[in-house]
Coordinates of C-alpha atoms and ligand atoms in Angstrom, one line a residue:
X891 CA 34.2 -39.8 38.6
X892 CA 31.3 -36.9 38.6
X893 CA 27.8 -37.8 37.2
X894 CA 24.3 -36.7 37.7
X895 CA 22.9 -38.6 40.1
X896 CA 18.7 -39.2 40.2
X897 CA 17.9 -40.7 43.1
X898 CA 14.5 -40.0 43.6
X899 CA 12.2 -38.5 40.5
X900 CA 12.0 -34.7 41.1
X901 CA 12.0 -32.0 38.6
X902 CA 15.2 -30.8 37.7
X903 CA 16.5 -28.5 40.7
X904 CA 16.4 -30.7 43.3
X905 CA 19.4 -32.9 41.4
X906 CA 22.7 -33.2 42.3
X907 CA 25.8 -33.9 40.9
X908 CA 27.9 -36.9 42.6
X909 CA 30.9 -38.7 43.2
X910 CA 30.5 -42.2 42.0
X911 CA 32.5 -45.3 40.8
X912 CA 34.0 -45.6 37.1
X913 CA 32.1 -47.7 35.3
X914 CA 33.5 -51.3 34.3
X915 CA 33.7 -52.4 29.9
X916 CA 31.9 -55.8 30.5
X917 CA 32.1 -58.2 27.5
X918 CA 31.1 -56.7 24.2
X919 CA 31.5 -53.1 25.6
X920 CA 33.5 -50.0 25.4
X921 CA 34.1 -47.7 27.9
X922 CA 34.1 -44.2 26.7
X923 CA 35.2 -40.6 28.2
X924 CA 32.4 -38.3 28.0
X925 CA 33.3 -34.5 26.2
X926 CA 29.8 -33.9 25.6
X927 CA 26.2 -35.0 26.4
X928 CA 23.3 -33.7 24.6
X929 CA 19.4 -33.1 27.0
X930 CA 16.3 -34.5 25.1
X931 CA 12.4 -34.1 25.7
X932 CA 12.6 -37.4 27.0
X933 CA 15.3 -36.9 29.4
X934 CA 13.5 -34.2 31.0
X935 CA 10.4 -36.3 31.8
X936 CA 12.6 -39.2 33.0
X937 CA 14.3 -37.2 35.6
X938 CA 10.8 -36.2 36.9
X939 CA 9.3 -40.0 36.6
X940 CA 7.1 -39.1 33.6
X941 CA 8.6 -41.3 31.2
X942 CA 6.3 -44.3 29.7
X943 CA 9.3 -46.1 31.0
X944 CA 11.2 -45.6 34.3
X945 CA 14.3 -46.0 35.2
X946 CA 14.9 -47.8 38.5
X947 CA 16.8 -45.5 40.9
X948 CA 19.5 -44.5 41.2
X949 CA 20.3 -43.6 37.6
X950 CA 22.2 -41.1 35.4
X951 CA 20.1 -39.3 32.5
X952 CA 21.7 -38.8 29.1
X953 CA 20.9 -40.6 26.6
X954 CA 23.3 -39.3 23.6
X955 CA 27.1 -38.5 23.9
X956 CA 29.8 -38.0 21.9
X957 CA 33.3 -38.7 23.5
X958 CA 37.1 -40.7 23.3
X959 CA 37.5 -44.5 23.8
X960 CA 38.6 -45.0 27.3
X961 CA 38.3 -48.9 27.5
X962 CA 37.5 -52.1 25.6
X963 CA 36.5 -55.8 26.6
X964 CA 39.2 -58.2 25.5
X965 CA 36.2 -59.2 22.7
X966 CA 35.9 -56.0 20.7
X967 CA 37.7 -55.7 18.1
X968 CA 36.1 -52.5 16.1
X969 CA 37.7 -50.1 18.9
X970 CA 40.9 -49.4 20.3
X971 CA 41.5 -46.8 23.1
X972 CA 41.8 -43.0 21.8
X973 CA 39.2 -43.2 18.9
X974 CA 36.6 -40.5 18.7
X975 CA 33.2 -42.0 18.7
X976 CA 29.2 -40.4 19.6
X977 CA 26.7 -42.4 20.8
X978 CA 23.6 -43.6 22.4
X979 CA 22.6 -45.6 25.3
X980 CA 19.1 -45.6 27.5
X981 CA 20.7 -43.3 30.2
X982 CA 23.9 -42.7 31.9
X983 CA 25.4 -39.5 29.5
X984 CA 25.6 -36.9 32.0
X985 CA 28.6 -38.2 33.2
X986 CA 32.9 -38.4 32.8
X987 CA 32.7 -41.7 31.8
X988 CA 30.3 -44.7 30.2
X989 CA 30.5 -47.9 29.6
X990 CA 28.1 -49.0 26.6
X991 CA 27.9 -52.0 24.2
X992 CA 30.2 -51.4 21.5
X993 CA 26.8 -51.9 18.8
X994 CA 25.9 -48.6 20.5
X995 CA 28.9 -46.3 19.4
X996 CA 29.9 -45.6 16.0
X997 CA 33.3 -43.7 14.9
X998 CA 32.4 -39.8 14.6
X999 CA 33.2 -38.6 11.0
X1000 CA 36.2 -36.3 10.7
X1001 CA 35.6 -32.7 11.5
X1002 CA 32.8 -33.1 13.6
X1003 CA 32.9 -31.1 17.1
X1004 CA 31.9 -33.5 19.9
X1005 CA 29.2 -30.6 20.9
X1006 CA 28.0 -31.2 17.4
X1007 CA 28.3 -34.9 17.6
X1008 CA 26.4 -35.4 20.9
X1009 CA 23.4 -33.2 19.5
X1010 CA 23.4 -35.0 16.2
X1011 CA 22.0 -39.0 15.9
X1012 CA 18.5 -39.1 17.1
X1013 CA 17.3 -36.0 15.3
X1014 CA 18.8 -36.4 11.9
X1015 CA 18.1 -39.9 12.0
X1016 CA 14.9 -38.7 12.8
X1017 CA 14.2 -36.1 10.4
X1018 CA 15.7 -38.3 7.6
X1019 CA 13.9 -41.0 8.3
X1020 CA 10.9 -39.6 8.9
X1021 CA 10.9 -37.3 5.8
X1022 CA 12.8 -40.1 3.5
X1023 CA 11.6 -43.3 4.2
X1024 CA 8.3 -42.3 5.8
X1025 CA 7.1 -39.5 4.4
X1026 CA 8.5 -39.7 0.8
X1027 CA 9.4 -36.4 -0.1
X1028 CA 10.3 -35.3 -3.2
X1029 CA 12.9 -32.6 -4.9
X1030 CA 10.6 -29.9 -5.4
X1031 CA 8.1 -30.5 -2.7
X1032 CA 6.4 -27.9 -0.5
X1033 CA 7.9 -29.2 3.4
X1034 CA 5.8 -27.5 6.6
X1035 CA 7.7 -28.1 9.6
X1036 CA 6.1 -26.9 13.1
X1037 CA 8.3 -26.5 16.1
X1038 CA 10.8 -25.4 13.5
X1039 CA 13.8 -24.2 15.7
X1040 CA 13.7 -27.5 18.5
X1041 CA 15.5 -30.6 18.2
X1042 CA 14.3 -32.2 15.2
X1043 CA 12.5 -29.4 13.8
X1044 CA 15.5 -27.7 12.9
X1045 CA 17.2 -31.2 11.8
X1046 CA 13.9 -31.0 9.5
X1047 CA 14.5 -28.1 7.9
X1048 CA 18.5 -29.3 6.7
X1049 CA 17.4 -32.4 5.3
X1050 CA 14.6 -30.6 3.9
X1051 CA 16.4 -29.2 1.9
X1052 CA 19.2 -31.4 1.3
X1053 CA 16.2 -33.7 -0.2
X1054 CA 14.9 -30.7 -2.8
X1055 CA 12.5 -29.3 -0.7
X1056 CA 11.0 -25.9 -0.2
X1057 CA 11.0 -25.6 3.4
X1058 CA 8.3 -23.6 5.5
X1059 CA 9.2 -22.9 9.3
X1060 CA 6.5 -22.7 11.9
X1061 CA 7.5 -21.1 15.4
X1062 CA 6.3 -19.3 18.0
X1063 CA 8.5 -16.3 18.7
X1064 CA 10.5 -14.2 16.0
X1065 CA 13.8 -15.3 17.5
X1066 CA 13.0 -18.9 16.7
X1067 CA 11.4 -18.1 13.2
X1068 CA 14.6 -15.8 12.4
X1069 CA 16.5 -19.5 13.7
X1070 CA 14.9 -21.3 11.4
X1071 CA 15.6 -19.3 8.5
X1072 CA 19.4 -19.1 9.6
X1073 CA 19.2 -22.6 8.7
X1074 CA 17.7 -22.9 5.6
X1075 CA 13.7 -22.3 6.0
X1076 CA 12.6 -20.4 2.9
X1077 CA 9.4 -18.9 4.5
X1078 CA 8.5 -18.9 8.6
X1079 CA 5.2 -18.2 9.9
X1080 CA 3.7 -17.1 13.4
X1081 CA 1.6 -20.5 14.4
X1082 CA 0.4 -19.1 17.4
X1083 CA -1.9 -16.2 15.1
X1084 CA -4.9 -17.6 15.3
X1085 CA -4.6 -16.7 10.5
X1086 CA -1.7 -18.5 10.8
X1087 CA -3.4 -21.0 8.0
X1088 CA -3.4 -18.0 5.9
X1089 CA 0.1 -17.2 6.1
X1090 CA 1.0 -20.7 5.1
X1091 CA -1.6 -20.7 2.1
X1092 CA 0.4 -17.7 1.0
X1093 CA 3.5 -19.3 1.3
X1094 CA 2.7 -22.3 -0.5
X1095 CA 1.2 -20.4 -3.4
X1096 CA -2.0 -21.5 -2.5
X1097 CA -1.0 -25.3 -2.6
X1098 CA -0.9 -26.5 0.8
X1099 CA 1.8 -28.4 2.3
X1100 CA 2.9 -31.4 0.4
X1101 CA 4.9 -33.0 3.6
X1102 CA 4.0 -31.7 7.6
X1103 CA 7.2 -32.7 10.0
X1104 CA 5.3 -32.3 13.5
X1105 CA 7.2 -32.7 16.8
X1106 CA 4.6 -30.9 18.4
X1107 CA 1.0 -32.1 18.9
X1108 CA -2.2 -30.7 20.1
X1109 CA -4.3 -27.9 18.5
X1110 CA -1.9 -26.5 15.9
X1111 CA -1.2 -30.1 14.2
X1112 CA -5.4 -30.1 13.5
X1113 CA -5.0 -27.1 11.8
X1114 CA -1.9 -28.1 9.7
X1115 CA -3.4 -31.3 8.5
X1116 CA -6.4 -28.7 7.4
X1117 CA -3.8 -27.3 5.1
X1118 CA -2.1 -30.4 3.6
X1119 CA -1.9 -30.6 0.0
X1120 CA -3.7 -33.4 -1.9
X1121 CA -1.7 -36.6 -1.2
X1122 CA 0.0 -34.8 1.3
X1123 CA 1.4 -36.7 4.2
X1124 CA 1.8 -35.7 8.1
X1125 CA 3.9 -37.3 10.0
X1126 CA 3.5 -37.8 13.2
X1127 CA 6.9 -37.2 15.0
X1128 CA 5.9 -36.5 19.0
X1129 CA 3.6 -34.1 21.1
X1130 CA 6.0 -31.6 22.7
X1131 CA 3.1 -29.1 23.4
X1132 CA 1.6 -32.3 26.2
X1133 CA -1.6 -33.2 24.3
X1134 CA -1.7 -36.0 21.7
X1135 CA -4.2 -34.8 18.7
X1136 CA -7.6 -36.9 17.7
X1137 CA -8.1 -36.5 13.8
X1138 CA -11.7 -36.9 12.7
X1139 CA -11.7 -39.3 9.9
X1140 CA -13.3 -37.3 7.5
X1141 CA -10.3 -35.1 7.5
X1142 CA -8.0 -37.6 5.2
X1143 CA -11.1 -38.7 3.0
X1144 CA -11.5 -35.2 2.4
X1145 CA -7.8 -33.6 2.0
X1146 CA -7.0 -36.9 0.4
X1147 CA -4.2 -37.2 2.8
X1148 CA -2.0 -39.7 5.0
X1149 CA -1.1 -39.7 9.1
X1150 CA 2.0 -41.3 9.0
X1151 CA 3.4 -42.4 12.2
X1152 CA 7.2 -42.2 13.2
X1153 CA 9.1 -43.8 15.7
X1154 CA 12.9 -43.7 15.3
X1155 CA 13.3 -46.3 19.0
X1156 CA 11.9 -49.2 16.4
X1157 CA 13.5 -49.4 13.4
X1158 CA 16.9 -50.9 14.6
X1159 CA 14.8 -53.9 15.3
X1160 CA 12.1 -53.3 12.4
X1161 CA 13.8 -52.1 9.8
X1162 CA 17.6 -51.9 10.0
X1163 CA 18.1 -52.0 6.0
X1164 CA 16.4 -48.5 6.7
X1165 CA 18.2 -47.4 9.9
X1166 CA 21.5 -48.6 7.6
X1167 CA 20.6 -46.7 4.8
X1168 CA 19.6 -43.5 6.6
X1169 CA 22.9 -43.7 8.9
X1170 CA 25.0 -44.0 5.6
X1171 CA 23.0 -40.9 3.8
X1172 CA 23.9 -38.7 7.0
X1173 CA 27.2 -39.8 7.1
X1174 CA 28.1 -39.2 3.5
X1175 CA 26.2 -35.8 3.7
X1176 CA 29.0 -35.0 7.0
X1177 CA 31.9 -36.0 5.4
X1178 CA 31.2 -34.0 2.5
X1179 CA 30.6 -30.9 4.2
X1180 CA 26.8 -30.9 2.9
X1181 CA 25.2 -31.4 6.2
X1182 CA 26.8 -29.3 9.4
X1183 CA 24.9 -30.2 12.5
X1184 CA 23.0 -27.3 14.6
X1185 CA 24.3 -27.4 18.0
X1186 CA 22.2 -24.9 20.5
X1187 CA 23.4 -23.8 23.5
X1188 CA 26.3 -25.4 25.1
X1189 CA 26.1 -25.3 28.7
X1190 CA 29.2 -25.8 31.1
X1191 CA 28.5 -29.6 33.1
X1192 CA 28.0 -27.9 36.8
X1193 CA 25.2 -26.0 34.5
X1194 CA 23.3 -29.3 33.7
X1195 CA 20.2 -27.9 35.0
X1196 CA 20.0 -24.9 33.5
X1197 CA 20.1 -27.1 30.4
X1198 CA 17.0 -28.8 30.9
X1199 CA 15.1 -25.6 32.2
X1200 CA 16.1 -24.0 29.1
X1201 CA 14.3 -26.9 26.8
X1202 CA 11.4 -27.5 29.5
X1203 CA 10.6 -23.7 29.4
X1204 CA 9.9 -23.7 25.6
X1205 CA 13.4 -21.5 25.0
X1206 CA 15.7 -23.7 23.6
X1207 CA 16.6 -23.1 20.1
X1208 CA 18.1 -26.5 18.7
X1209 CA 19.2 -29.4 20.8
X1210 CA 20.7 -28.3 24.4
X1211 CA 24.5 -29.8 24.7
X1212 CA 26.2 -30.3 28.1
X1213 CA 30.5 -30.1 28.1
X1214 CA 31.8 -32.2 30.4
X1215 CA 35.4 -32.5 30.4
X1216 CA 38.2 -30.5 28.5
Ligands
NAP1998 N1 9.1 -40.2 17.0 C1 10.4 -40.2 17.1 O1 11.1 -41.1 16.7 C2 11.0 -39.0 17.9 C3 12.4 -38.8 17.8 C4 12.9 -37.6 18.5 C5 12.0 -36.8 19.3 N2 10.7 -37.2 19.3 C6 9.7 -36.4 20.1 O2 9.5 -35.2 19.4 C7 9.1 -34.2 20.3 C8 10.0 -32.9 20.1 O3 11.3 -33.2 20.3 P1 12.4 -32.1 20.1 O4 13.7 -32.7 20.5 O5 12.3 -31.5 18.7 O6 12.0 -31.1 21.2 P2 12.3 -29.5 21.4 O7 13.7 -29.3 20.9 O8 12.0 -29.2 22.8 O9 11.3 -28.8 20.3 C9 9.9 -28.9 20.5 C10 9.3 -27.7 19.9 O10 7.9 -27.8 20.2 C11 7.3 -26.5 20.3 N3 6.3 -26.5 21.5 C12 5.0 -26.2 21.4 N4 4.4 -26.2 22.5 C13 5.4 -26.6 23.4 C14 5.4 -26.7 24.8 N5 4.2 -26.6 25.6 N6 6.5 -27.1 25.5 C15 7.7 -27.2 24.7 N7 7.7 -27.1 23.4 C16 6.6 -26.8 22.7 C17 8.4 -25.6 20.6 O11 8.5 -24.7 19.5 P3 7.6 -23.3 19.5 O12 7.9 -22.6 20.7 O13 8.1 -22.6 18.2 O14 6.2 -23.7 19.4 C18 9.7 -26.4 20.6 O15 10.8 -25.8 19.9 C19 9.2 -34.7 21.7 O16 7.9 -35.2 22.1 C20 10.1 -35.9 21.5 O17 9.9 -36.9 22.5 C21 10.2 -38.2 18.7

């Protein structure tokens, strides 16, 4: 089978892809066909050995996938061969096929493309749990959201407004701001203008943001957490622009607001009731038709790199998919 092969960190160019062997369904796993892989932030650094964690060489990036059921160990019982199913594993996505523990796959709800079903787990569980369970918001609440057209920004903005939310859209170019409000934002403003605090008093009527959803770090979340409303909460989703933000103290005593912290990767193993109760919300909102995932560009598999140059040069707009297969 093909796969992308890293078999020494390096940025992006300088990897291949390969002929390798077909992965084996050990006990408790399934083997599944890949039909699309989705490229993360994280990917991107772990292909370049910038990770927190490394993988040890050789590996395949890829963490999320959506696919048909290829294979299954004579002790799973949940999956039979042919089923549609997305899922998530460490690494190994960019490739035909993956073998995974069956825990890690779930059936894809009906209608779902598998372009739309590789880009969706990790950033609507995200934004819903982060804006749900963490952040608390309310029907009627006033919901910034910076990096508004990436990943989880635009995941954000839906379940925004799925919750009841007035959604503002922070982004940096007009294509991205025009992005956002294709997918719901009700105001967008220019957080690179050095007024851009102005703009977003505006369009909170003077209130300030009642929720902040920030995947991006550095400089600009300082300023939003200037702007929060009083019992406001910022949630602290990741640090896309490379530097991680120190608040003074005084901030929060003064703006009488919270710094919430957010970090899907635990709550399997911290709080599943929550990770069960989040999955079922997102799942309910798909099979009714509420909730259609954002799928950005969709990139041919021998085009895998132009994939991660695309969301490494600060020009994707929503998650990047990769098609491999027919
Ligand atoms: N805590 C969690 O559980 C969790 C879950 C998923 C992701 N994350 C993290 O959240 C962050 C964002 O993920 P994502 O999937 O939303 O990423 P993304 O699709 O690349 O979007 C990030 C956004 O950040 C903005 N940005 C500002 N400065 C940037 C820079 N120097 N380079 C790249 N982007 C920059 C960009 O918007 P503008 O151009 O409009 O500024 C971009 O659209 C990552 O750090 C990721 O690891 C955390």
């Amino acid at each position: 089978m093909k796969a992308v092969v890293v078999e020494q960190y390096a940025p992006i160019d300088q990897i291949g892809l390969q002929e390798t062997g077909m992965p084996v369904a050990g006990p408790g796993q399934v083997r599944v066909r890949v039909q699309a892989a989705s490229i993360g932030f994280v990917d991107g650094l772990k292909v370049e050995g910038r990770y927190q964690t490394k993988d040890p060489l050789p590996f395949t990036p890829g963490a999320e996938f959506a696919g048909v059921v290829d294979a299954v160990a004579d002790d799973v019982t949940r999956f039979t061969p042919g089923m549609r199913v997305m899922g998530a594993a460490r690494s190994g996505a960019l490739a035909e096929y993956i073998a995974v523990p069956a825990t890690a796959v779930e059936i894809m709800p009906d209608g779902l493309s598998m372009e739309a079903a590789a880009a969706f787990r990790t950033n609507y569980l995200t934004a819903l749990y982060a804006l749900g369970e963490r952040g608390t918001l309310r029907a009627g609440e006033q919901l910034l959201v910076l990096g508004a057209a990436g990943g989880t920004g635009i995941a954000a903005i839906q379940i925004g407004k799925l919750l009841g939310a007035r959604v503002i859209a922070a982004a940096s170019t007009e294509e991205k701001r025009n992005f956002a409000a294709r997918f719901g934002a009700d105001a967008v403003v220019d957080y690179t203008r050095a007024d851009w605090r102005d703009a977003l008093k505006d369009a909170t009527g003077g209130h300030g943001a009642d929720v902040i959803f920030d995947p991006v770090g550095g400089e600009v979340s300082l300023q939003a957490f200037r702007s929060i409303a009083w019992n406001g909460r910022h949630l602290v989703v990741g640090f896309a622009a490379g530097t991680i933000p120190a608040l003074p103290f005084n901030l929060p005593l003064l703006k009488g607001g919270l710094l919430i912290g957010v970090d899907v990767a635990q709550i399997a193993r911290r709080e599943p009731e929550a990770q069960t109760r989040v999955m079922t919300q997102l799942s309910t909102w798909l099979n009714d038709g509420k909730l259609v995932p954002v799928v950005g560009h969709v990139f041919a598999f021998e085009d895998f790199r132009a994939a991660f140059r695309t969301m490494q040069t600060r020009a994707a707009l929503g998650k990047m998919v990769v098609r491999i297969g027919s």
